[in-house]
mmCIF file of C-alpha atoms in Angstrom:
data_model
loop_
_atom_site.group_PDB
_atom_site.id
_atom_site.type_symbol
_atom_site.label_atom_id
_atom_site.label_comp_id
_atom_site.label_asym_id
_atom_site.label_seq_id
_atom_site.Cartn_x
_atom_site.Cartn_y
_atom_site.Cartn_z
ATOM 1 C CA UNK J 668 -41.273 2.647 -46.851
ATOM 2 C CA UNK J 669 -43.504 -0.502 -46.981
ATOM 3 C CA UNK J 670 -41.585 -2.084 -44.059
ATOM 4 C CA UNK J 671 -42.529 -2.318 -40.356
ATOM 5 C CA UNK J 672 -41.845 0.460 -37.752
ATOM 6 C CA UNK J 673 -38.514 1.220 -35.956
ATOM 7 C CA UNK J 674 -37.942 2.411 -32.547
ATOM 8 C CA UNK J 675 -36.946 5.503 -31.338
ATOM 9 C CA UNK J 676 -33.546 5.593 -29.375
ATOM 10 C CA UNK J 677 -33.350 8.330 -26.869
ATOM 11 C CA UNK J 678 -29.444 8.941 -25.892
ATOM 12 C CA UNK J 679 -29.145 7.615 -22.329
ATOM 13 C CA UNK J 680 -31.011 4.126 -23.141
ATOM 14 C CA UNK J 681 -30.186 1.221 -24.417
ATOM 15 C CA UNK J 682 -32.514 -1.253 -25.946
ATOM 16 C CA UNK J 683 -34.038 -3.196 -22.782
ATOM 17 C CA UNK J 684 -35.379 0.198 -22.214
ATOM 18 C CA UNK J 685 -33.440 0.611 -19.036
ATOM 19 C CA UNK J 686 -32.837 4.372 -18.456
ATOM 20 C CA UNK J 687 -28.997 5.131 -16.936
ATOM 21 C CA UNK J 688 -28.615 8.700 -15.401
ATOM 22 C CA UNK J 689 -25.954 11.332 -16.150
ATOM 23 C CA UNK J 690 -24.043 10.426 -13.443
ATOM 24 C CA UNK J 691 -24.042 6.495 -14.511
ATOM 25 C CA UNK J 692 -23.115 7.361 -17.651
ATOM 26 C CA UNK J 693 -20.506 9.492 -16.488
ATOM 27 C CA UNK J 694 -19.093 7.467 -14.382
ATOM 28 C CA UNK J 695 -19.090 4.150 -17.220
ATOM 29 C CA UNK J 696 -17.106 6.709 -19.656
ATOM 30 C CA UNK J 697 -14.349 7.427 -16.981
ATOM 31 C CA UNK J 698 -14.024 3.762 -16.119
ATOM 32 C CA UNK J 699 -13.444 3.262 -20.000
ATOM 33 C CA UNK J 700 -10.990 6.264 -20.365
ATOM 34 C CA UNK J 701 -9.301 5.193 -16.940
ATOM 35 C CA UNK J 702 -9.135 1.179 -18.613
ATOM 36 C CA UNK J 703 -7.914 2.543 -22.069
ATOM 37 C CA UNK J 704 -4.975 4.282 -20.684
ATOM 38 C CA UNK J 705 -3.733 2.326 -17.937
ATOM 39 C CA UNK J 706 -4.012 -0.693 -20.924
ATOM 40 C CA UNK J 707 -1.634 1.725 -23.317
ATOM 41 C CA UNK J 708 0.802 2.307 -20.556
ATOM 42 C CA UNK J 709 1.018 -1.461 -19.873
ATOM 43 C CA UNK J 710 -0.119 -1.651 -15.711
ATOM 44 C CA UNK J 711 -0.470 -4.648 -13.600
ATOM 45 C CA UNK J 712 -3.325 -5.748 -12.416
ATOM 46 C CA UNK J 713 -2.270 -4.511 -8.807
ATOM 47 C CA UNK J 714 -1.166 -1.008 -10.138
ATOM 48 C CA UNK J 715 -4.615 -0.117 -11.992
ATOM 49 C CA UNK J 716 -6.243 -1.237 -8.653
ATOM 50 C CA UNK J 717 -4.072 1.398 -6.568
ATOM 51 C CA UNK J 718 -4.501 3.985 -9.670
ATOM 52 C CA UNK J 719 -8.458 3.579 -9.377
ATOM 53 C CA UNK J 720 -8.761 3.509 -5.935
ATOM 54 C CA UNK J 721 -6.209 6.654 -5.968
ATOM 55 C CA UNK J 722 -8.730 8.665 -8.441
ATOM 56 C CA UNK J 723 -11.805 7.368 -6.459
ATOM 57 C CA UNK J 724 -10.177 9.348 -3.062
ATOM 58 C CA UNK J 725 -9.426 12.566 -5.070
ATOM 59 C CA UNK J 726 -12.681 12.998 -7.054
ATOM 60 C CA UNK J 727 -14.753 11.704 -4.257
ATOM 61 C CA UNK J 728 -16.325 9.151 -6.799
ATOM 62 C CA UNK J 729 -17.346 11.812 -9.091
ATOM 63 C CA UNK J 730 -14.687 11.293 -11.743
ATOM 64 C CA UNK J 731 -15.141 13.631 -14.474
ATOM 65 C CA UNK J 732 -15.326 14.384 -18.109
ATOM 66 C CA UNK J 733 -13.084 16.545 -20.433
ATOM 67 C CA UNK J 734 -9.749 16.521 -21.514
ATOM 68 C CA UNK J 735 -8.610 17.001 -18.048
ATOM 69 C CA UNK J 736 -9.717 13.577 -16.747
ATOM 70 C CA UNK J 737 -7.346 11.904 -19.031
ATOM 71 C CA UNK J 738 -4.807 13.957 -17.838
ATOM 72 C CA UNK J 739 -5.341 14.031 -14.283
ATOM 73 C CA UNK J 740 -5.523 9.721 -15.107
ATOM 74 C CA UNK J 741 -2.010 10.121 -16.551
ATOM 75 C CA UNK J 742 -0.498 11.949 -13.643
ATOM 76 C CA UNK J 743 -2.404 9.282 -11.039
ATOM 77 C CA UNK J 744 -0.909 6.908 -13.609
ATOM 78 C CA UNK J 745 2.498 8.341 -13.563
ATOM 79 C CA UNK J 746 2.617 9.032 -9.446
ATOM 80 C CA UNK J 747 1.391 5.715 -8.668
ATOM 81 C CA UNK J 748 4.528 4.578 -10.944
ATOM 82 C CA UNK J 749 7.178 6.426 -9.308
ATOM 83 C CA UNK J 750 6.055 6.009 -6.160
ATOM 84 C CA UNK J 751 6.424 2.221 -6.582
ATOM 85 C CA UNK J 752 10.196 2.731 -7.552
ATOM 86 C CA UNK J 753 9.238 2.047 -11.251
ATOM 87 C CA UNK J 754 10.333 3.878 -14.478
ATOM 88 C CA UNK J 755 7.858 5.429 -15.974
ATOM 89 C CA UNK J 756 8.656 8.685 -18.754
ATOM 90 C CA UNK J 757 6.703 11.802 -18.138
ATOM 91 C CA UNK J 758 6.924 12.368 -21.901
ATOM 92 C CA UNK J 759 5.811 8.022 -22.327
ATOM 93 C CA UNK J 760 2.816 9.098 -20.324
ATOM 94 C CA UNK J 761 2.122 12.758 -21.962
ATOM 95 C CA UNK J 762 1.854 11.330 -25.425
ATOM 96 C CA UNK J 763 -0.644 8.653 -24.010
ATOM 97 C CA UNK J 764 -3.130 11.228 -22.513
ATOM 98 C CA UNK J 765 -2.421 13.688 -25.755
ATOM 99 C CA UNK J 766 -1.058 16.669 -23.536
ATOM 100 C CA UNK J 767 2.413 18.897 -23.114
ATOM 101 C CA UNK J 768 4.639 17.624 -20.612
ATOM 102 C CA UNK J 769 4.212 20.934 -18.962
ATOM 103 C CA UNK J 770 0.397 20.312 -18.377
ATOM 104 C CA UNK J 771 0.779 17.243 -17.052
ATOM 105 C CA UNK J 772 3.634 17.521 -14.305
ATOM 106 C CA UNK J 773 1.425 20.353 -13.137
ATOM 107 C CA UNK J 774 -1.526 18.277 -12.562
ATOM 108 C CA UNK J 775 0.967 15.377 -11.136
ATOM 109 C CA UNK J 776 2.262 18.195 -8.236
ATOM 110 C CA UNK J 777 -1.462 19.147 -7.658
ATOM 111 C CA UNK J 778 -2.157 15.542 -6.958
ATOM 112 C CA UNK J 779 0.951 14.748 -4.979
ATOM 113 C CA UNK J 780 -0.053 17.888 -3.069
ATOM 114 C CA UNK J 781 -3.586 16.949 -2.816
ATOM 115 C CA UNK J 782 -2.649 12.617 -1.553
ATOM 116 C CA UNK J 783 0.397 15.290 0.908
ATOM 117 C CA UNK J 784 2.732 12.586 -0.493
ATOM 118 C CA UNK J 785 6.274 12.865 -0.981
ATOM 119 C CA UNK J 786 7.627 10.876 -4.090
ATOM 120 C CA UNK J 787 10.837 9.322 -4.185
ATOM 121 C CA UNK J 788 14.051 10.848 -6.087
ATOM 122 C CA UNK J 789 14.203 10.186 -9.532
ATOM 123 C CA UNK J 790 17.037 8.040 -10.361
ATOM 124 C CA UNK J 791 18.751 9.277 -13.492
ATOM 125 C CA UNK J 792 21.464 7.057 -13.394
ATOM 126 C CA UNK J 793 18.953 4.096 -13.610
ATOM 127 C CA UNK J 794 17.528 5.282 -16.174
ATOM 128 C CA UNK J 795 20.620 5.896 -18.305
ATOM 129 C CA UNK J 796 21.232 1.910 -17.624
ATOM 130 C CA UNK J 797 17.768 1.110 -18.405
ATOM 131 C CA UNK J 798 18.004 3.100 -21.907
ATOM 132 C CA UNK J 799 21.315 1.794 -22.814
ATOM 133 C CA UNK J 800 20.263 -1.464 -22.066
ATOM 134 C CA UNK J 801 16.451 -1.972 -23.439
ATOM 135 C CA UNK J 802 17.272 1.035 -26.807
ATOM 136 C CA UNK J 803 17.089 -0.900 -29.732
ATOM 137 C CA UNK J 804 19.847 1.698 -31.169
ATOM 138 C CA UNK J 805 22.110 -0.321 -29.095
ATOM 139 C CA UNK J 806 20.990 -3.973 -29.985
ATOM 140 C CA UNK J 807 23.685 -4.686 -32.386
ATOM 141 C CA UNK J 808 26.947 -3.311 -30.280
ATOM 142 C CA UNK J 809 28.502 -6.318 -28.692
ATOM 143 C CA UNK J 810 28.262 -6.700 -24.831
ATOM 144 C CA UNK J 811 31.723 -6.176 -24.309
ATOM 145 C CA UNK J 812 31.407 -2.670 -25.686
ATOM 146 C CA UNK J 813 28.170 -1.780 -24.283
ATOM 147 C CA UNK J 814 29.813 -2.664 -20.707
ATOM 148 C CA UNK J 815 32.407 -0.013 -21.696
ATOM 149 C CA UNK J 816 29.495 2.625 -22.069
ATOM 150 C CA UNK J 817 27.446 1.728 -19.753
ATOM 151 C CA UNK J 818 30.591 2.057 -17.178
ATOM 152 C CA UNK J 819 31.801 5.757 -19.005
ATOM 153 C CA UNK J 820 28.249 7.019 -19.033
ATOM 154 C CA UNK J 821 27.284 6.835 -15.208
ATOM 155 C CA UNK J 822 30.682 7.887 -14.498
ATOM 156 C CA UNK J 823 29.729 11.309 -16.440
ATOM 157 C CA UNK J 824 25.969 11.273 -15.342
ATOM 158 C CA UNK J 825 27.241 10.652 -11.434
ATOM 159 C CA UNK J 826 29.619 13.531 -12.438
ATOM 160 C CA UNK J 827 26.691 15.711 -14.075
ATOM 161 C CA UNK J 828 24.814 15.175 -10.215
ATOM 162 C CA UNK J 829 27.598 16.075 -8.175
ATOM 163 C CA UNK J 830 28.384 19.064 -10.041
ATOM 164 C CA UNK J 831 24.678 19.970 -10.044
ATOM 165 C CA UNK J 832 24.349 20.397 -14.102
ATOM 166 C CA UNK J 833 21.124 18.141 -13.859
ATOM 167 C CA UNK J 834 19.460 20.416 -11.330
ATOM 168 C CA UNK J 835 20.252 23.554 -12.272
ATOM 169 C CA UNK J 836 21.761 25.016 -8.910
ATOM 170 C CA UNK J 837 25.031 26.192 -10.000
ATOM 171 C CA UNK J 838 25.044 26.332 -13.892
ATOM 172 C CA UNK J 839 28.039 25.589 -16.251
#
């Protein structure tokens, strides 16, 4: 009670006394969220450039707050990705950005739609071979075997494509 004064903070200052406007403040927050999520999914240096520069073009520099920012980062995220030929889970990139897969393959099409890009195929058989190889279920089978099923698997996954199971054309 006895001691000296304290200083009001108003929300928007900081304690030079320099005042930063809503849409400097808005735009510091998205550069955090953007940072923060592109750090969880693990991007290069190069591929958080291209993400950023891709959400600069579509928001016009705006950005934006909510919770769909961090999922319209994901899908930029996630389309900058595949579009580099890289493996990146929908589901890896839905739990990042706390969403439904759902929600965020619909904001992905929106901003493939938006960039008029077309993204490449996605290559299941790759990513059988990645699983199989980098699953840490499989760490202690010996190489010899895991040759075996890596060989037996794409067989049946190149036999699930041809027969159009994993698309859904002409159902079992």
């Amino acid at each position: 009670i006895s001691g000296p004064a304290g200083t009001y903070v108003r929300t928007g200052t900081s304690g030079s006394g320099n005042n930063y406007s809503y849409k400097e403040s808005k735009i510091y927050k998205a550069g955090v969220l953007i940072d923060d999520i592109l750090f969880k999914l693990n991007f290069s240096v190069p591929s958080i450039d291209e993400v950023k520069k891709m959400i600069v073009t579509i928001t016009e520099g705006e950005y934006g707050q909510g919770d769909w920012f961090s999922i319209f980062v994901g899908a930029c995220a996630y389309v900058v990705r595949r579009k580099n030929g890289n493996l990146l889970p929908m589901t890896d990139v839905a739990a990042v950005v706390c969403c439904d897969t759902y929600e965020l393959g619909r904001m992905v099409n929106r901003v493939v739609s938006f960039l008029d890009w077309k993204l490449p195929e996605f290559d299941i058989v790759y990513l059988y071979e990645t699983t199989l190889r980098n699953s840490p279920s499989f760490s202690c089978i010996e190489a010899e075997k895991k040759e075996v099923m890596l060989k037996q698997g794409v067989f049946l996954v190149q036999c699930l494509i041809k027969w159009f199971v994993t698309t859904g054309r002409r159902p079992v």
